[in-house]
mmCIF file of C-alpha atoms and ligand atoms in Angstrom:
data_model
loop_
_atom_site.group_PDB
_atom_site.id
_atom_site.type_symbol
_atom_site.label_atom_id
_atom_site.label_comp_id
_atom_site.label_asym_id
_atom_site.label_seq_id
_atom_site.Cartn_x
_atom_site.Cartn_y
_atom_site.Cartn_z
ATOM 1 C CA MET A 1 0.101 -12.509 9.144
ATOM 2 C CA LEU A 2 0.784 -8.718 8.985
ATOM 3 C CA LEU A 3 4.287 -8.387 10.602
ATOM 4 C CA PHE A 4 3.819 -4.633 11.772
ATOM 5 C CA ARG A 5 5.405 -3.495 14.904
ATOM 6 C CA GLN A 6 3.321 -0.092 15.671
ATOM 7 C CA LYS A 7 -0.686 0.137 15.185
ATOM 8 C CA PRO A 8 -1.972 3.392 12.950
ATOM 9 C CA PRO A 9 -2.199 6.488 15.342
ATOM 10 C CA THR A 10 -5.086 6.829 17.495
ATOM 11 C CA ASP A 11 -6.099 10.161 15.105
ATOM 12 C CA TRP A 12 -6.054 7.887 11.879
ATOM 13 C CA LEU A 13 -9.535 6.863 11.925
ATOM 14 C CA PRO A 14 -11.375 10.057 12.725
ATOM 15 C CA LYS A 15 -9.343 12.046 10.280
ATOM 16 C CA VAL A 16 -10.420 9.664 7.529
ATOM 17 C CA LEU A 17 -14.051 9.306 8.862
ATOM 18 C CA GLY A 18 -14.143 13.215 8.745
ATOM 19 C CA ASN A 19 -12.880 13.480 5.413
ATOM 20 C CA LEU A 20 -14.592 10.375 3.275
ATOM 21 C CA PRO A 21 -14.624 12.073 -0.002
ATOM 22 C CA ALA A 22 -11.140 13.445 -0.178
ATOM 23 C CA VAL A 23 -9.892 9.828 1.185
ATOM 24 C CA LEU A 24 -11.543 8.144 -1.443
ATOM 25 C CA ILE A 25 -9.882 10.667 -4.246
ATOM 26 C CA ASP A 26 -6.486 9.722 -2.168
ATOM 27 C CA HIS A 27 -7.692 5.927 -2.327
ATOM 28 C CA ALA A 28 -8.172 6.397 -6.359
ATOM 29 C CA HIS A 29 -4.449 7.548 -6.634
ATOM 30 C CA LEU A 30 -3.115 4.952 -4.333
ATOM 31 C CA GLU A 31 -4.589 2.018 -6.790
ATOM 32 C CA ARG A 32 -3.067 3.944 -9.515
ATOM 33 C CA LYS A 33 0.197 4.225 -7.759
ATOM 34 C CA ALA A 34 -0.022 0.484 -6.933
ATOM 35 C CA ALA A 35 -0.425 -0.376 -10.447
ATOM 36 C CA THR A 36 2.504 1.592 -11.764
ATOM 37 C CA SER A 37 4.727 -0.144 -8.498
ATOM 38 C CA ALA A 38 4.051 -3.150 -9.951
ATOM 39 C CA LEU A 39 4.975 -2.730 -13.337
ATOM 40 C CA ASN A 40 8.348 -0.684 -12.220
ATOM 41 C CA LEU A 41 9.546 -4.029 -10.265
ATOM 42 C CA GLU A 42 9.726 -5.281 -13.775
ATOM 43 C CA LYS A 43 12.879 -3.389 -14.423
ATOM 44 C CA TYR A 44 15.026 -5.363 -11.860
ATOM 45 C CA ARG A 45 16.766 -8.599 -13.372
ATOM 46 C CA ASP A 46 16.331 -10.551 -10.169
ATOM 47 C CA LEU A 47 12.410 -10.090 -11.153
ATOM 48 C CA TYR A 48 12.178 -10.868 -14.822
ATOM 49 C CA PRO A 49 10.981 -14.651 -13.833
ATOM 50 C CA HIS A 50 8.129 -12.910 -11.843
ATOM 51 C CA VAL A 51 6.982 -10.518 -14.685
ATOM 52 C CA ASP A 52 3.791 -12.050 -15.662
ATOM 53 C CA GLN A 53 2.896 -12.446 -11.814
ATOM 54 C CA LEU A 54 3.649 -8.724 -11.527
ATOM 55 C CA ASN A 55 1.447 -8.104 -14.728
ATOM 56 C CA ALA A 56 -1.374 -9.495 -12.740
ATOM 57 C CA ILE A 57 -0.946 -7.449 -9.938
ATOM 58 C CA ALA A 58 -0.705 -4.383 -11.873
ATOM 59 C CA ILE A 59 -3.940 -5.267 -13.679
ATOM 60 C CA GLU A 60 -5.925 -6.049 -10.430
ATOM 61 C CA GLU A 61 -4.516 -2.681 -9.252
ATOM 62 C CA LEU A 62 -6.096 -0.908 -12.308
ATOM 63 C CA GLN A 63 -9.392 -2.692 -11.645
ATOM 64 C CA HIS A 64 -9.583 -1.306 -8.182
ATOM 65 C CA PHE A 65 -8.242 1.949 -9.495
ATOM 66 C CA GLN A 66 -11.280 1.708 -11.951
ATOM 67 C CA LEU A 67 -13.679 0.754 -8.502
ATOM 68 C CA VAL A 68 -12.839 3.767 -7.008
ATOM 69 C CA LEU A 69 -13.344 5.703 -9.639
ATOM 70 C CA GLU A 70 -16.940 4.318 -10.346
ATOM 71 C CA LEU A 71 -17.597 4.785 -6.704
ATOM 72 C CA LEU A 72 -16.127 8.189 -6.743
ATOM 73 C CA LYS A 73 -18.857 9.178 -9.838
ATOM 74 C CA ARG A 74 -22.004 7.452 -7.952
ATOM 75 C CA ARG A 75 -20.940 9.526 -5.189
ATOM 76 C CA ALA A 76 -20.334 12.741 -7.477
ATOM 77 C CA ILE A 77 -17.121 13.248 -6.103
ATOM 78 C CA PRO A 78 -15.005 14.804 -8.760
ATOM 79 C CA PHE A 79 -11.580 13.054 -9.285
ATOM 80 C CA GLY A 80 -8.582 15.230 -7.792
ATOM 81 C CA GLN A 81 -5.267 16.007 -6.998
ATOM 82 C CA PRO A 82 -2.859 13.432 -5.080
ATOM 83 C CA TYR A 83 -1.334 14.435 -1.987
ATOM 84 C CA PRO A 84 2.169 12.863 -1.574
ATOM 85 C CA SER A 85 2.418 10.356 1.345
ATOM 86 C CA PRO A 86 5.057 11.477 3.875
ATOM 87 C CA TRP A 87 5.159 7.953 5.028
ATOM 88 C CA ILE A 88 5.833 6.072 1.618
ATOM 89 C CA ALA A 89 8.321 8.577 0.763
ATOM 90 C CA GLY A 90 10.079 8.164 4.023
ATOM 91 C CA LEU A 91 10.057 4.256 3.049
ATOM 92 C CA MET A 92 11.311 4.687 -0.309
ATOM 93 C CA LYS A 93 13.947 7.185 0.604
ATOM 94 C CA SER A 94 15.828 4.024 2.297
ATOM 95 C CA VAL A 95 15.785 2.037 -0.967
ATOM 96 C CA ARG A 96 19.599 1.597 -1.428
ATOM 97 C CA ASN A 97 21.015 1.536 -5.066
ATOM 98 C CA GLY A 98 22.671 -1.736 -6.619
ATOM 99 C CA ALA A 99 20.233 -3.895 -8.611
ATOM 100 C CA ARG A 100 19.958 -6.849 -6.175
ATOM 101 C CA HIS A 101 19.892 -4.520 -2.916
ATOM 102 C CA GLN A 102 17.486 -1.830 -4.761
ATOM 103 C CA ALA A 103 15.034 -5.091 -5.804
ATOM 104 C CA ILE A 104 14.866 -6.427 -2.316
ATOM 105 C CA ASP A 105 14.234 -2.986 -0.934
ATOM 106 C CA HIS A 106 11.697 -2.034 -3.238
ATOM 107 C CA LEU A 107 10.016 -5.186 -2.950
ATOM 108 C CA ILE A 108 9.883 -4.472 0.884
ATOM 109 C CA CYS A 109 8.530 -0.881 0.749
ATOM 110 C CA CYS A 110 5.642 -2.304 -1.750
ATOM 111 C CA SER A 111 4.990 -5.162 0.771
ATOM 112 C CA LEU A 112 4.545 -2.923 3.417
ATOM 113 C CA ILE A 113 2.397 -0.402 1.799
ATOM 114 C CA GLU A 114 0.156 -3.586 0.375
ATOM 115 C CA GLY A 115 0.286 -4.731 4.048
ATOM 116 C CA ARG A 116 -0.921 -1.307 5.314
ATOM 117 C CA SER A 117 -3.806 -1.050 2.804
ATOM 118 C CA CYS A 118 -5.009 -4.299 4.064
ATOM 119 C CA GLU A 119 -4.946 -3.211 7.533
ATOM 120 C CA LYS A 120 -6.502 0.205 7.202
ATOM 121 C CA PHE A 121 -9.237 -1.164 4.883
ATOM 122 C CA GLN A 122 -10.069 -3.988 7.420
ATOM 123 C CA ILE A 123 -10.225 -1.217 9.999
ATOM 124 C CA LEU A 124 -12.526 1.041 7.600
ATOM 125 C CA ALA A 125 -14.837 -1.994 6.669
ATOM 126 C CA SER A 126 -15.710 -2.655 10.411
ATOM 127 C CA GLU A 127 -15.899 1.130 11.416
ATOM 128 C CA LEU A 128 -17.992 1.857 8.449
ATOM 129 C CA LYS A 129 -20.289 -0.871 8.950
ATOM 130 C CA ASP A 130 -23.210 1.437 10.551
ATOM 131 C CA ILE A 131 -22.071 4.688 8.945
ATOM 132 C CA ASP A 132 -21.760 3.715 5.190
ATOM 133 C CA PRO A 133 -22.755 0.122 4.498
ATOM 134 C CA GLU A 134 -21.689 0.647 0.942
ATOM 135 C CA LEU A 135 -18.234 1.716 1.686
ATOM 136 C CA ALA A 136 -17.918 -0.794 4.497
ATOM 137 C CA THR A 137 -18.540 -3.368 1.845
ATOM 138 C CA PHE A 138 -16.418 -1.664 -0.664
ATOM 139 C CA TYR A 139 -13.132 -1.920 1.568
ATOM 140 C CA ALA A 140 -14.045 -5.292 2.902
ATOM 141 C CA GLY A 141 -13.964 -6.636 -0.506
ATOM 142 C CA LEU A 142 -10.352 -5.490 -1.022
ATOM 143 C CA VAL A 143 -8.811 -6.609 1.912
ATOM 144 C CA GLU A 144 -7.702 -10.407 0.517
ATOM 145 C CA SER A 145 -6.329 -8.939 -2.736
ATOM 146 C CA GLU A 146 -4.159 -6.364 -0.601
ATOM 147 C CA GLY A 147 -3.014 -9.206 1.739
ATOM 148 C CA ASN A 148 -2.054 -11.512 -0.981
ATOM 149 C CA HIS A 149 -0.112 -8.490 -2.614
ATOM 150 C CA TYR A 150 1.956 -7.919 0.568
ATOM 151 C CA ALA A 151 2.671 -11.587 0.855
ATOM 152 C CA THR A 152 3.550 -11.946 -2.906
ATOM 153 C CA TYR A 153 5.936 -9.090 -2.690
ATOM 154 C CA LEU A 154 7.594 -10.545 0.412
ATOM 155 C CA LEU A 155 7.810 -14.061 -1.012
ATOM 156 C CA MET A 156 9.635 -12.504 -4.245
ATOM 157 C CA ALA A 157 12.184 -10.708 -2.178
ATOM 158 C CA ARG A 158 12.972 -13.932 -0.103
ATOM 159 C CA GLY A 159 13.049 -15.729 -3.519
ATOM 160 C CA VAL A 160 15.866 -13.362 -4.691
ATOM 161 C CA ASP A 161 17.807 -13.566 -1.411
ATOM 162 C CA GLU A 162 15.991 -14.790 2.068
ATOM 163 C CA ALA A 163 18.604 -13.775 4.572
ATOM 164 C CA GLU A 164 19.293 -10.412 2.898
ATOM 165 C CA THR A 165 15.246 -9.757 3.013
ATOM 166 C CA ASP A 166 14.798 -10.753 6.596
ATOM 167 C CA ARG A 167 17.387 -8.387 7.535
ATOM 168 C CA ARG A 168 16.058 -5.711 5.641
ATOM 169 C CA LEU A 169 12.744 -6.296 6.608
ATOM 170 C CA ASP A 170 13.738 -5.723 10.192
ATOM 171 C CA PHE A 171 15.052 -2.434 9.316
ATOM 172 C CA TYR A 172 12.109 -1.622 7.358
ATOM 173 C CA LEU A 173 9.214 -2.680 10.282
ATOM 174 C CA ASP A 174 11.596 -0.354 12.682
ATOM 175 C CA LEU A 175 11.216 2.639 10.052
ATOM 176 C CA ASP A 176 7.760 1.957 9.391
ATOM 177 C CA ALA A 177 6.823 1.815 13.553
ATOM 178 C CA ARG A 178 8.476 5.193 13.411
ATOM 179 C CA LEU A 179 7.125 7.017 10.452
ATOM 180 C CA ILE A 180 3.501 5.862 11.075
ATOM 181 C CA GLN A 181 3.596 7.683 14.368
ATOM 182 C CA GLU A 182 4.674 11.060 12.564
ATOM 183 C CA PRO A 183 1.854 13.704 12.647
ATOM 184 C CA ASN A 184 -0.228 13.566 9.088
ATOM 185 C CA PRO A 185 -3.258 15.883 9.043
ATOM 186 C CA LEU A 186 -3.889 15.059 5.398
ATOM 187 C CA PRO A 187 -6.923 13.819 4.420
ATOM 188 C CA MET A 188 -5.264 10.283 3.102
ATOM 189 C CA LEU A 189 -4.812 6.478 4.032
ATOM 190 C CA HIS A 190 -1.481 6.562 4.107
HETATM 191 FE FE1 FE2 B 1 -5.428 -2.573 -4.625
HETATM 192 FE FE1 FE2 B 2 -2.522 -4.074 -4.024
#
């Protein structure tokens, strides 16, 4: 179902497994940003009919944020500063101006971020099974929700303009494939 054209680089998993406390702090911020992204999408006129659906996603992301915060507390990891993601910044830099184009591009970026989270949580759920079973179960529990967000955002964009969405998705999938290969030594998910 995920349309990605490139796998995460081979050094991603060892980097994450070697920095789990820092990655969990980054994950908390990722969920916080996912909640605010859902709310930010409500500014586009083309998405007014979806305001309830976007609120529901924002609430769900806020619940994920809270779950990560509770995990941090259980593990005595203090909440800390977020790192900016070069991959997310690279995607967002290509969002065009102009109401409809901006809404479609923004939705595609949000969809790809959710899709990559879904993919990476799936990898972590399986890789952490023996190392950290609690965390493996935690990540397995998030896969379906992030996968649904990925599909929902893509469907929303297609509802605005199907041909334009597919054209831009082709562009963004190439951009994602290129950006995801760029080295990023920081302990973060994306
Ligand atoms: Fe989430
Ligand atoms: Fe999500």
